[in-house]
XYZ file of C-alpha atoms in Angstrom:
690
model
C -51.882 -66.923 85.040
C -48.305 -67.235 86.203
C -45.433 -66.754 83.788
C -44.137 -70.071 82.466
C -40.566 -71.063 83.085
C -38.201 -73.367 81.291
C -38.434 -75.858 84.120
C -42.175 -76.428 83.784
C -43.021 -79.714 82.060
C -46.317 -80.496 80.405
C -47.324 -83.995 79.389
C -48.468 -84.130 75.817
C -48.916 -87.361 73.985
C -46.499 -89.136 76.286
C -43.677 -86.681 75.481
C -42.655 -84.162 78.119
C -42.077 -80.783 76.488
C -40.634 -77.902 78.448
C -41.804 -74.368 77.772
C -38.589 -73.776 75.830
C -39.173 -76.865 73.685
C -42.749 -75.853 72.894
C -41.673 -72.328 71.984
C -38.873 -73.634 69.743
C -41.282 -76.056 68.068
C -43.709 -73.228 67.241
C -40.883 -71.154 65.742
C -39.693 -74.141 63.702
C -43.177 -74.764 62.323
C -43.639 -71.101 61.371
C -40.223 -71.020 59.687
C -40.935 -74.210 57.738
C -44.321 -72.887 56.595
C -42.788 -69.607 55.431
C -40.119 -71.424 53.416
C -42.659 -73.815 51.915
C -45.210 -71.127 51.000
C -42.730 -68.445 49.854
C -42.978 -69.417 46.141
C -46.768 -69.007 46.316
C -46.940 -66.089 48.752
C -43.685 -64.126 48.394
C -44.978 -61.502 50.840
C -44.230 -63.988 53.639
C -40.537 -63.336 53.081
C -40.444 -59.811 51.670
C -42.832 -57.483 53.470
C -44.582 -55.440 50.744
C -43.657 -51.769 50.704
C -47.297 -50.877 50.104
C -48.258 -52.385 53.470
C -45.891 -50.096 55.398
C -47.090 -46.903 56.999
C -45.503 -43.592 55.929
C -44.183 -43.187 59.462
C -41.190 -41.074 58.417
C -43.434 -38.605 56.569
C -45.929 -38.392 59.432
C -43.251 -37.953 62.074
C -41.347 -35.480 59.900
C -44.427 -33.341 59.279
C -45.450 -33.366 62.949
C -41.949 -32.588 64.184
C -41.360 -29.832 61.651
C -44.611 -28.167 62.748
C -43.624 -28.494 66.403
C -40.041 -27.399 65.813
C -41.107 -24.357 63.831
C -43.467 -23.477 66.664
C -40.752 -23.480 69.324
C -37.849 -22.446 67.097
C -37.841 -18.763 68.247
C -37.445 -19.835 71.881
C -34.778 -22.372 70.924
C -32.827 -19.803 68.910
C -32.935 -17.409 71.872
C -31.665 -20.212 74.117
C -28.949 -20.967 71.567
C -27.783 -17.341 71.524
C -27.816 -17.309 75.326
C -25.645 -20.455 75.523
C -23.185 -18.964 73.057
C -22.006 -16.523 75.732
C -20.802 -19.080 78.338
C -19.260 -21.051 75.474
C -17.330 -17.967 74.382
C -16.331 -17.096 77.954
C -15.111 -20.649 78.618
C -13.209 -20.562 75.340
C -11.500 -17.278 76.246
C -10.674 -18.595 79.727
C -9.144 -21.898 78.658
C -7.215 -20.379 75.765
C -6.154 -17.344 77.804
C -4.487 -19.264 80.628
C -0.810 -19.893 79.773
C -0.303 -23.553 79.053
C 2.341 -24.081 81.805
C -0.163 -22.775 84.361
C -2.912 -25.045 82.988
C -0.613 -28.048 83.303
C 0.303 -26.965 86.835
C -3.345 -26.582 87.891
C -4.315 -30.037 86.641
C -1.158 -31.601 88.118
C -1.911 -29.975 91.481
C -5.460 -31.313 91.404
C -4.107 -34.753 90.517
C -1.765 -34.617 93.509
C -4.494 -33.483 95.890
C -6.954 -36.270 95.011
C -4.585 -39.099 94.079
C -0.987 -38.446 95.106
C 2.156 -38.751 93.019
C 0.829 -41.364 90.628
C -2.136 -39.254 89.526
C -0.068 -36.061 89.520
C 2.479 -37.744 87.236
C -0.275 -39.021 84.946
C -1.788 -35.528 84.734
C 1.567 -33.864 84.030
C 2.663 -36.363 81.406
C -0.775 -36.443 79.777
C -1.044 -32.682 79.336
C 2.599 -32.497 78.271
C 1.700 -34.956 75.514
C -1.182 -32.681 74.475
C 1.159 -29.663 74.266
C 3.722 -31.649 72.290
C 1.082 -32.772 69.804
C 0.422 -29.225 68.592
C -3.281 -29.576 69.359
C -3.384 -27.503 72.546
C -5.674 -24.768 71.179
C -8.095 -27.303 69.696
C -8.059 -29.227 72.972
C -8.918 -26.103 74.945
C -11.837 -25.477 72.575
C -13.024 -28.993 73.307
C -12.704 -28.438 77.047
C -14.771 -25.265 76.761
C -17.582 -27.315 75.205
C -17.305 -29.940 77.946
C -17.108 -27.275 80.658
C -20.473 -25.819 79.605
C -22.294 -29.014 78.592
C -21.452 -30.956 81.767
C -23.068 -28.467 84.199
C -26.170 -28.489 82.002
C -26.205 -32.290 82.076
C -25.622 -32.344 85.836
C -28.504 -29.929 86.459
C -30.882 -31.703 84.089
C -29.909 -35.235 85.113
C -29.715 -34.416 88.804
C -33.098 -32.705 88.671
C -34.676 -35.725 86.990
C -33.131 -38.046 89.568
C -34.438 -35.975 92.474
C -37.874 -35.708 90.836
C -38.078 -39.492 90.432
C -37.062 -39.949 94.076
C -39.561 -37.419 95.421
C -42.536 -38.313 93.200
C -42.812 -42.120 92.915
C -45.606 -41.811 90.340
C -43.219 -40.336 87.773
C -40.387 -42.758 88.525
C -41.325 -45.193 85.759
C -41.704 -42.318 83.303
C -38.226 -41.018 84.208
C -36.763 -44.518 83.868
C -38.351 -44.827 80.416
C -37.023 -41.405 79.424
C -33.522 -42.440 80.520
C -33.801 -45.660 78.496
C -34.870 -43.688 75.424
C -32.091 -41.101 75.821
C -29.485 -43.857 76.124
C -30.778 -46.193 73.401
C -31.768 -43.701 70.695
C -28.574 -43.092 68.689
C -27.158 -39.612 69.107
C -27.143 -38.993 65.357
C -30.930 -39.452 65.329
C -31.691 -36.417 67.455
C -28.998 -34.232 65.888
C -31.272 -33.436 62.927
C -34.093 -31.843 64.964
C -31.477 -30.066 67.081
C -30.005 -28.563 63.924
C -33.402 -27.291 62.853
C -34.069 -25.878 66.310
C -30.757 -24.293 67.215
C -29.058 -23.817 63.865
C -25.591 -24.869 62.770
C -22.762 -24.184 65.193
C -20.973 -25.332 68.349
C -24.031 -24.736 70.558
C -25.803 -27.647 68.836
C -22.935 -29.928 69.766
C -23.050 -28.569 73.293
C -26.762 -29.378 73.673
C -26.326 -32.824 72.100
C -23.510 -33.541 74.570
C -25.682 -32.418 77.487
C -28.572 -34.661 76.382
C -26.257 -37.654 75.998
C -24.497 -37.056 79.333
C -27.594 -36.450 81.497
C -28.877 -40.077 81.959
C -25.831 -41.372 83.893
C -26.225 -38.505 86.350
C -29.960 -39.114 86.776
C -29.490 -42.850 87.346
C -26.748 -42.369 89.936
C -28.722 -39.706 91.811
C -31.698 -42.070 91.961
C -29.475 -44.949 93.061
C -27.658 -42.869 95.663
C -30.849 -41.520 97.239
C -32.335 -45.046 97.279
C -29.334 -46.333 99.216
C -29.449 -43.703 101.976
C -29.957 -45.736 105.145
C -33.351 -45.539 106.799
C -31.737 -44.550 110.102
C -30.303 -41.430 108.467
C -33.686 -40.520 106.986
C -35.452 -41.065 110.296
C -32.912 -38.907 112.133
C -33.510 -36.096 109.627
C -37.272 -36.368 110.156
C -36.903 -36.382 113.942
C -34.798 -33.220 113.797
C -37.860 -31.350 112.545
C -36.455 -30.183 109.229
C -38.643 -29.518 106.192
C -38.609 -31.986 103.318
C -36.239 -29.742 101.333
C -33.909 -29.476 104.325
C -33.967 -33.258 104.775
C -33.185 -33.744 101.107
C -30.441 -31.169 100.570
C -28.845 -31.134 104.028
C -28.968 -34.847 104.893
C -29.879 -37.269 102.098
C -27.922 -35.759 99.195
C -24.724 -35.393 101.301
C -25.166 -39.014 102.427
C -25.455 -40.088 98.773
C -22.547 -37.884 97.657
C -20.203 -40.760 96.841
C -22.686 -42.377 94.442
C -23.561 -38.968 92.991
C -19.869 -38.332 92.301
C -19.807 -41.584 90.340
C -22.568 -40.029 88.238
C -20.433 -36.889 87.760
C -17.566 -39.095 86.556
C -19.777 -40.910 84.067
C -21.332 -37.621 82.964
C -17.894 -36.176 82.196
C -16.875 -39.238 80.208
C -20.138 -39.267 78.243
C -19.756 -35.582 77.341
C -16.162 -36.100 76.247
C -17.131 -39.087 74.106
C -19.482 -36.787 72.182
C -16.824 -34.308 71.045
C -16.352 -35.815 67.587
C -20.092 -36.228 67.025
C -20.485 -32.595 68.067
C -17.814 -31.702 65.504
C -19.936 -33.255 62.740
C -22.615 -30.631 63.235
C -20.780 -27.898 65.105
C -18.224 -26.634 62.621
C -16.042 -25.954 65.659
C -12.260 -25.828 65.536
C -11.834 -28.416 68.256
C -9.995 -31.705 68.561
C -13.023 -33.645 67.316
C -13.000 -31.691 64.087
C -9.282 -32.429 63.667
C -9.966 -36.161 63.982
C -12.715 -35.980 61.364
C -10.687 -33.810 59.000
C -7.560 -35.959 59.098
C -9.595 -39.158 58.735
C -11.307 -37.775 55.627
C -7.895 -36.903 54.168
C -6.599 -40.408 55.007
C -3.848 -38.817 57.139
C -3.952 -41.652 59.605
C -0.826 -40.608 61.492
C -2.349 -37.216 62.249
C -5.754 -38.782 62.924
C -4.182 -41.211 65.379
C -2.306 -38.369 67.083
C -5.484 -36.281 67.418
C -7.379 -39.342 68.596
C -4.727 -40.038 71.218
C -5.153 -36.482 72.500
C -8.836 -37.252 73.151
C -7.858 -40.541 74.799
C -5.351 -38.753 77.059
C -7.977 -36.235 78.124
C -10.451 -39.052 78.735
C -7.977 -40.980 80.890
C -6.924 -37.942 82.945
C -10.513 -36.756 83.500
C -11.656 -40.299 84.300
C -8.898 -40.893 86.852
C -9.263 -37.530 88.601
C -13.069 -37.576 88.750
C -12.998 -41.256 89.720
C -10.676 -40.515 92.637
C -12.888 -37.617 93.698
C -15.840 -40.025 93.789
C -14.043 -42.233 96.323
C -14.106 -41.408 99.999
C -10.360 -41.301 100.508
C -8.025 -39.090 102.483
C -6.755 -36.215 100.381
C -3.107 -35.280 100.048
C -1.309 -32.162 101.212
C -2.756 -28.865 100.011
C 0.658 -27.269 100.542
C 2.248 -29.398 97.856
C -0.676 -28.643 95.513
C -0.167 -24.948 96.203
C 3.563 -25.287 95.580
C 2.943 -26.971 92.223
C 0.594 -24.151 91.184
C 3.085 -21.541 92.408
C 5.947 -23.067 90.413
C 3.773 -23.244 87.292
C 2.683 -19.635 87.808
C 6.264 -18.428 88.216
C 7.317 -20.237 85.031
C 4.381 -18.702 83.145
C 5.195 -15.171 84.397
C 8.998 -15.308 84.035
C 8.884 -16.782 80.562
C 5.694 -14.966 79.475
C 7.264 -13.284 76.458
C 9.288 -16.363 75.536
C 6.566 -18.985 75.774
C 6.126 -20.539 72.336
C 2.675 -20.622 70.831
C 1.109 -24.037 71.544
C 0.330 -24.524 67.833
C 4.060 -24.280 67.046
C 4.967 -27.077 69.473
C 4.667 -29.895 66.978
C 7.221 -32.145 68.658
C 5.201 -35.253 67.795
C 4.734 -34.347 64.133
C 7.711 -36.514 63.059
C 6.065 -39.424 64.879
C 2.814 -38.864 62.969
C 4.749 -38.693 59.684
C 6.603 -41.870 60.623
C 3.286 -43.615 61.308
C 1.992 -42.560 57.880
C 5.123 -43.703 56.054
C 5.355 -46.889 58.114
C 1.704 -47.636 57.503
C 2.129 -47.121 53.773
C 5.149 -49.430 53.732
C 3.336 -52.030 55.849
C 0.198 -52.048 53.698
C 2.276 -52.302 50.513
C 4.295 -55.195 51.927
C 1.347 -56.981 53.552
C -1.549 -55.789 51.418
C -2.327 -59.239 50.114
C -2.358 -60.728 53.632
C -4.631 -57.957 54.939
C -6.954 -58.352 51.960
C -6.931 -62.111 52.488
C -7.918 -61.681 56.141
C -10.667 -59.208 55.288
C -12.003 -61.213 52.350
C -11.839 -64.462 54.301
C -13.840 -62.994 57.166
C -16.344 -61.498 54.733
C -16.776 -64.458 52.371
C -16.698 -67.254 54.955
C -18.201 -65.520 57.988
C -20.101 -62.273 57.641
C -21.584 -62.738 54.174
C -23.122 -66.176 54.911
C -24.678 -64.700 58.056
C -26.052 -61.817 56.040
C -27.462 -63.487 52.924
C -27.163 -67.171 53.844
C -25.168 -70.056 52.429
C -27.586 -70.201 49.522
C -26.493 -66.743 48.373
C -22.916 -66.538 49.686
C -21.458 -69.841 48.467
C -20.369 -69.058 44.911
C -17.654 -70.458 42.629
C -15.407 -67.356 42.801
C -15.466 -67.323 46.630
C -15.916 -70.890 47.860
C -14.941 -72.696 44.681
C -18.378 -74.256 44.153
C -22.040 -73.304 43.886
C -24.527 -73.973 46.675
C -27.305 -76.246 45.487
C -30.706 -77.391 46.697
C -29.224 -80.800 47.466
C -26.677 -79.218 49.792
C -29.527 -77.496 51.628
C -31.201 -80.871 52.094
C -27.963 -82.339 53.422
C -27.559 -79.422 55.829
C -31.098 -79.763 57.164
C -30.773 -83.523 57.335
C -27.576 -83.334 59.367
C -29.115 -80.742 61.685
C -32.227 -82.877 62.116
C -30.129 -85.960 62.917
C -28.059 -84.128 65.522
C -31.237 -82.556 66.880
C -32.798 -85.987 67.235
C -29.764 -87.194 69.182
C -30.083 -84.236 71.550
C -33.833 -84.848 71.906
C -33.306 -88.530 72.741
C -30.885 -87.446 75.441
C -33.619 -85.329 77.006
C -32.748 -81.910 75.552
C -35.598 -81.466 73.093
C -35.386 -77.646 73.032
C -31.702 -77.696 72.047
C -32.404 -80.221 69.298
C -35.148 -78.080 67.788
C -33.050 -74.914 68.074
C -30.233 -76.655 66.199
C -32.579 -77.186 63.228
C -33.726 -73.551 63.461
C -30.097 -72.383 63.452
C -29.456 -74.417 60.305
C -32.380 -72.662 58.647
C -31.091 -69.231 59.656
C -27.605 -69.990 58.320
C -29.003 -71.336 55.060
C -31.323 -68.360 54.550
C -29.344 -65.462 56.032
C -30.432 -62.982 58.678
C -31.177 -60.226 56.149
C -33.585 -62.515 54.243
C -35.438 -64.069 57.171
C -39.258 -64.134 56.749
C -40.857 -61.441 58.877
C -43.457 -63.792 60.484
C -40.591 -66.047 61.569
C -38.751 -63.116 63.214
C -41.865 -61.850 65.001
C -42.856 -65.290 66.274
C -39.256 -66.060 67.212
C -38.946 -62.879 69.272
C -42.282 -63.609 70.937
C -41.215 -67.169 71.728
C -37.947 -66.009 73.287
C -39.867 -63.417 75.296
C -42.328 -66.065 76.498
C -39.533 -68.321 77.713
C -37.561 -65.439 79.253
C -40.335 -63.600 81.043
C -43.806 -64.828 80.218
C -46.727 -63.365 78.314
C -46.026 -59.663 78.960
C -42.459 -59.832 77.699
C -43.576 -61.819 74.646
C -46.220 -59.199 73.843
C -43.697 -56.399 74.321
C -41.181 -57.984 71.937
C -43.767 -58.689 69.224
C -45.424 -55.262 69.404
C -42.103 -53.433 69.320
C -40.870 -55.363 66.286
C -44.254 -54.952 64.645
C -43.777 -51.189 64.896
C -40.459 -51.551 63.054
C -42.145 -53.693 60.409
C -44.899 -51.138 59.804
C -42.400 -48.257 59.660
C -41.094 -49.439 56.289
C -37.540 -49.878 57.631
C -37.705 -53.636 58.193
C -34.997 -54.510 55.662
C -32.657 -51.911 57.156
C -33.427 -53.234 60.636
C -32.489 -56.788 59.642
C -29.184 -55.535 58.218
C -28.456 -53.786 61.516
C -29.499 -56.905 63.399
C -27.133 -58.998 61.284
C -24.023 -56.874 61.848
C -24.647 -56.199 65.532
C -25.554 -59.860 66.049
C -22.326 -61.008 64.393
C -20.308 -58.624 66.571
C -22.118 -59.654 69.763
C -21.574 -63.343 68.962
C -17.871 -62.700 68.388
C -17.595 -60.691 71.616
C -19.459 -63.382 73.547
C -17.083 -66.103 72.343
C -13.771 -64.269 72.611
C -14.728 -61.996 75.513
C -16.134 -64.933 77.453
C -12.952 -66.939 76.813
C -10.718 -64.054 77.917
C -12.876 -63.535 81.008
C -12.598 -67.237 81.817
C -8.798 -67.131 81.534
C -8.662 -64.013 83.718
C -10.863 -65.708 86.329
C -8.500 -68.677 86.465
C -5.270 -66.662 86.309
C -4.756 -63.455 88.378
C -1.624 -62.802 86.302
C -3.683 -62.735 83.102
C -6.155 -60.303 84.716
C -3.319 -57.966 85.713
C -2.345 -57.850 82.042
C -5.887 -57.608 80.601
C -7.347 -55.147 83.119
C -5.412 -52.031 81.982
C -6.315 -52.844 78.368
C -9.994 -52.993 79.342
C -9.662 -49.730 81.270
C -8.126 -48.050 78.244
C -10.754 -49.395 75.830
C -13.552 -48.122 78.078
C -12.143 -44.593 78.186
C -11.597 -44.268 74.417
C -14.392 -42.247 72.725
C -16.330 -44.171 70.107
C -14.981 -42.426 67.012
C -11.374 -43.161 67.921
C -12.038 -46.885 67.423
C -12.521 -46.180 63.728
C -8.975 -44.901 63.210
C -6.918 -48.114 63.638
C -9.324 -50.286 61.644
C -9.360 -47.755 58.807
C -5.561 -47.658 58.862
C -5.319 -51.336 57.994
C -8.587 -52.321 56.307
C -9.957 -49.090 54.774
C -13.659 -48.359 54.469
C -15.957 -51.371 54.471
C -18.219 -53.626 56.462
C -15.345 -55.617 57.924
C -13.784 -52.444 59.373
C -17.124 -51.529 60.943
C -17.426 -55.039 62.358
C -13.980 -54.825 63.977
C -14.687 -51.385 65.456
C -17.904 -52.678 67.030
C -16.109 -55.720 68.455
C -13.278 -53.661 69.994
C -15.766 -51.351 71.660
C -18.284 -53.964 72.826
C -16.007 -56.758 74.041
C -14.983 -55.138 77.348
C -18.268 -55.711 79.268
C -18.224 -59.376 78.293
C -14.687 -59.784 79.642
C -15.345 -57.907 82.868
C -18.693 -59.480 83.754
C -17.572 -63.024 82.882
C -14.511 -62.715 85.054
C -16.448 -61.004 87.885
C -19.187 -63.626 87.857
C -16.735 -66.516 88.012
C -14.545 -65.106 90.792
C -17.465 -64.126 93.056
C -18.846 -67.638 93.429
C -19.136 -68.385 97.192
C -16.174 -70.301 98.546
C -18.406 -72.856 100.278
C -19.835 -73.982 96.927
C -16.384 -74.493 95.469
C -15.166 -76.296 98.599
C -18.183 -78.609 98.475
C -17.459 -79.470 94.842
C -13.763 -80.102 95.503
C -14.489 -82.251 98.545
C -16.859 -84.364 96.451
C -13.989 -85.184 94.083
C -14.792 -82.781 91.227
C -11.923 -81.758 88.980
C -11.138 -78.087 88.268
C -12.937 -78.319 84.933
C -15.979 -79.989 86.488
C -16.072 -77.353 89.200
C -15.941 -74.631 86.560
C -18.646 -76.155 84.318
C -21.020 -77.518 86.949
C -20.642 -75.030 89.833
C -18.992 -71.739 88.966
C -20.477 -71.204 85.484
C -24.123 -71.865 86.500
C -23.793 -69.605 89.545
C -22.126 -66.871 87.455
C -24.740 -67.119 84.673
C -26.827 -64.081 85.791
C -23.732 -61.879 85.906
C -22.497 -63.187 82.553
C -25.930 -62.493 81.048
C -25.696 -58.943 82.371
C -22.372 -58.643 80.559
C -24.033 -59.927 77.393
C -26.760 -57.332 77.865
C -24.187 -54.539 78.082
C -22.326 -55.919 75.074
C -25.533 -55.762 73.011
C -26.175 -52.144 74.009
C -22.556 -51.208 73.272
C -22.779 -52.875 69.866
C -25.894 -50.914 68.898
C -24.315 -47.673 70.141
C -21.255 -48.258 67.960
C -23.310 -49.412 64.983
C -24.403 -45.866 64.154
C -20.852 -44.507 64.409
C -19.656 -47.341 62.168
C -22.073 -46.115 59.479
C -19.416 -43.522 58.645
C -17.063 -46.217 57.368
C -19.252 -48.426 55.240
C -22.136 -50.151 57.008
C -25.642 -50.416 55.684
C -28.859 -50.607 57.652
C -30.413 -48.198 60.117
C -27.117 -46.521 60.962
C -26.674 -45.487 57.350
C -30.262 -44.170 57.240
C -29.654 -42.076 60.359
C -26.460 -40.604 58.919
C -28.130 -39.860 55.569
C -31.044 -38.214 57.376
C -28.572 -35.954 59.161
C -26.830 -34.933 55.929
C -30.190 -34.317 54.217
C -31.845 -32.632 57.241
C -34.651 -35.227 57.025
C -36.145 -35.091 60.526
C -38.732 -37.806 59.907
C -36.258 -40.369 58.565
C -33.727 -39.572 61.287
C -36.177 -39.949 64.159
C -37.878 -43.026 62.688
C -34.551 -44.772 61.997
C -33.268 -43.856 65.450
C -36.463 -45.125 67.056
C -36.168 -48.419 65.169
C -32.555 -48.768 66.305
C -33.626 -48.037 69.888
C -36.422 -50.620 69.613
C -33.979 -53.340 68.529
C -31.656 -52.482 71.418
C -34.529 -52.256 73.897
C -36.035 -55.608 72.868
C -32.646 -57.323 73.110
C -32.065 -55.654 76.488
C -35.402 -56.815 77.920
C -35.014 -60.380 76.613
C -31.549 -60.826 78.111
C -32.695 -59.254 81.373
C -35.588 -61.716 81.420
C -33.242 -64.685 81.186
C -30.956 -63.183 83.843
C -33.905 -62.674 86.207
C -35.139 -66.214 85.620
C -31.659 -67.553 86.330
C -31.340 -65.548 89.553
C -34.678 -66.917 90.747
C -33.545 -70.450 89.966
C -30.427 -69.881 92.079
C -32.447 -68.310 94.887
C -30.647 -64.968 94.569
């Protein structure tokens, strides 16, 4: 049986229903039945706790037995890793800071010229001036040890998947799990295995940073031209010689991209590592100052991480490109000058901790922030409350629960629900009469979701809805996958938490899709706008996740709205980039054909460029969803509910079962959303003949 597509029509009673229309009709019927039968069978809406499996207890007991079994080996490994950590720490802190700046500046010159050398010099000078040099060197020592581990582990997995095709799918699945399971979820078992300390953060960083390396190794080896492989075979070399002397060097550029992404992933983990590491590094400074509400200091420490991220990203990114390098003599001269300064002024060099040149700036930020919030507190509260009362809260608990006299000025009534459904049905009928039956039915479904609220949706409706979307996007297998995965969440006893996570991430993704898509559209139409937006996107993509929490906390304090903003800032970049890329890569002949036929610019955009760019835009939506789920767990620190909160509580309580189960449920939501969007993108590419 072939997978059905949206374009397939089936005659039924004289009315032609597409696959999408039939799927939407089934979902509508199930939703209506659940609403009608809820007073009689309340379990249709609220899944009974007694029906859930004690998955957290089972997983916790099994993992504790396993962890206790291998704990001696893990503790030995932990003690062994403590030595390179200590050596790296002594090395980075022992090198005089002028020489460190000179070494990085020289490397920047060699791989990127004056622009990168200037960026390196100014960036590290900022770090010295901040007074956080020692903490930054401690952070670099963690990165310096975790990245080689991640490179070895990820590179080994990539080579294994390339050499043994039978394990390729298993490696791909492992990479998906490592990238979708929130990092907080596997911190709890790591704590039990390796104990409290910086080594736990090191191992967590290595686990998080390994998948990008594995994926790029696999991709690079796949792209080695067949002629190169055949030449290696004809030369009579063994398989290992072919691999390490020919294929890996040929794939070196793609592998270096993996090194770049590995470095950035490890650096983004420094604050999460500080949560469990108790390490006097820059991540710990960010956490400490945030907890004390010293936002000026927190912003300064966060900017230090951003500076490191930008410098490391630019240098490693340039090393990944096959470009001509600059003069080694000038690099040597820069190092020599820095060395002379360090030696001549050895006894006069101030301690890095005493160089608090930017402390007045941090104090000014704190005082300015206090003055701003006092002067504009009512406006900020009005913005936050307006977004909560008129946007987020109705999405969460529905108009029926959110529309109250003290917020909206009136009480939502049953008659208003009838009016809402009636208006939706009328508009849906208009769409159906115009030939778009699926859109008309989905409009009625959307009205029901808004009236009920995502957190209170009946579980049969959600399961059937996910299955219907899967059927339309990819056929029977995808539908079965979506239903079975969500059924596992339902049986885990964390369904209510999952819906809360789905609500907040869904609201953020919708916001990113609207605003990110609009910004991407403007950038596609205006190169000047893209020149302005591009550096902002570059900066947002290099900022570690935790740093996004600082500015929203500065203005809106702890709460769900702050978490929502942090998720949006982090997840909007892929939507902007992919929308713009999809629209500007439409073949010129298609645009010329539309223009020659008399189409206006708007018609060309809507009828030619947008449909052709749809697969790329859907890929951007896919990345936005994954980014939103990744940030959702971090946002649990500032006031969210749902699975992220459960994961964080499990970490603080050392509850392995709850942590793993909550993390798995979060990964399932992300994985289902990922597969559904990919299904639609694949279907669209087939329709375009791509």
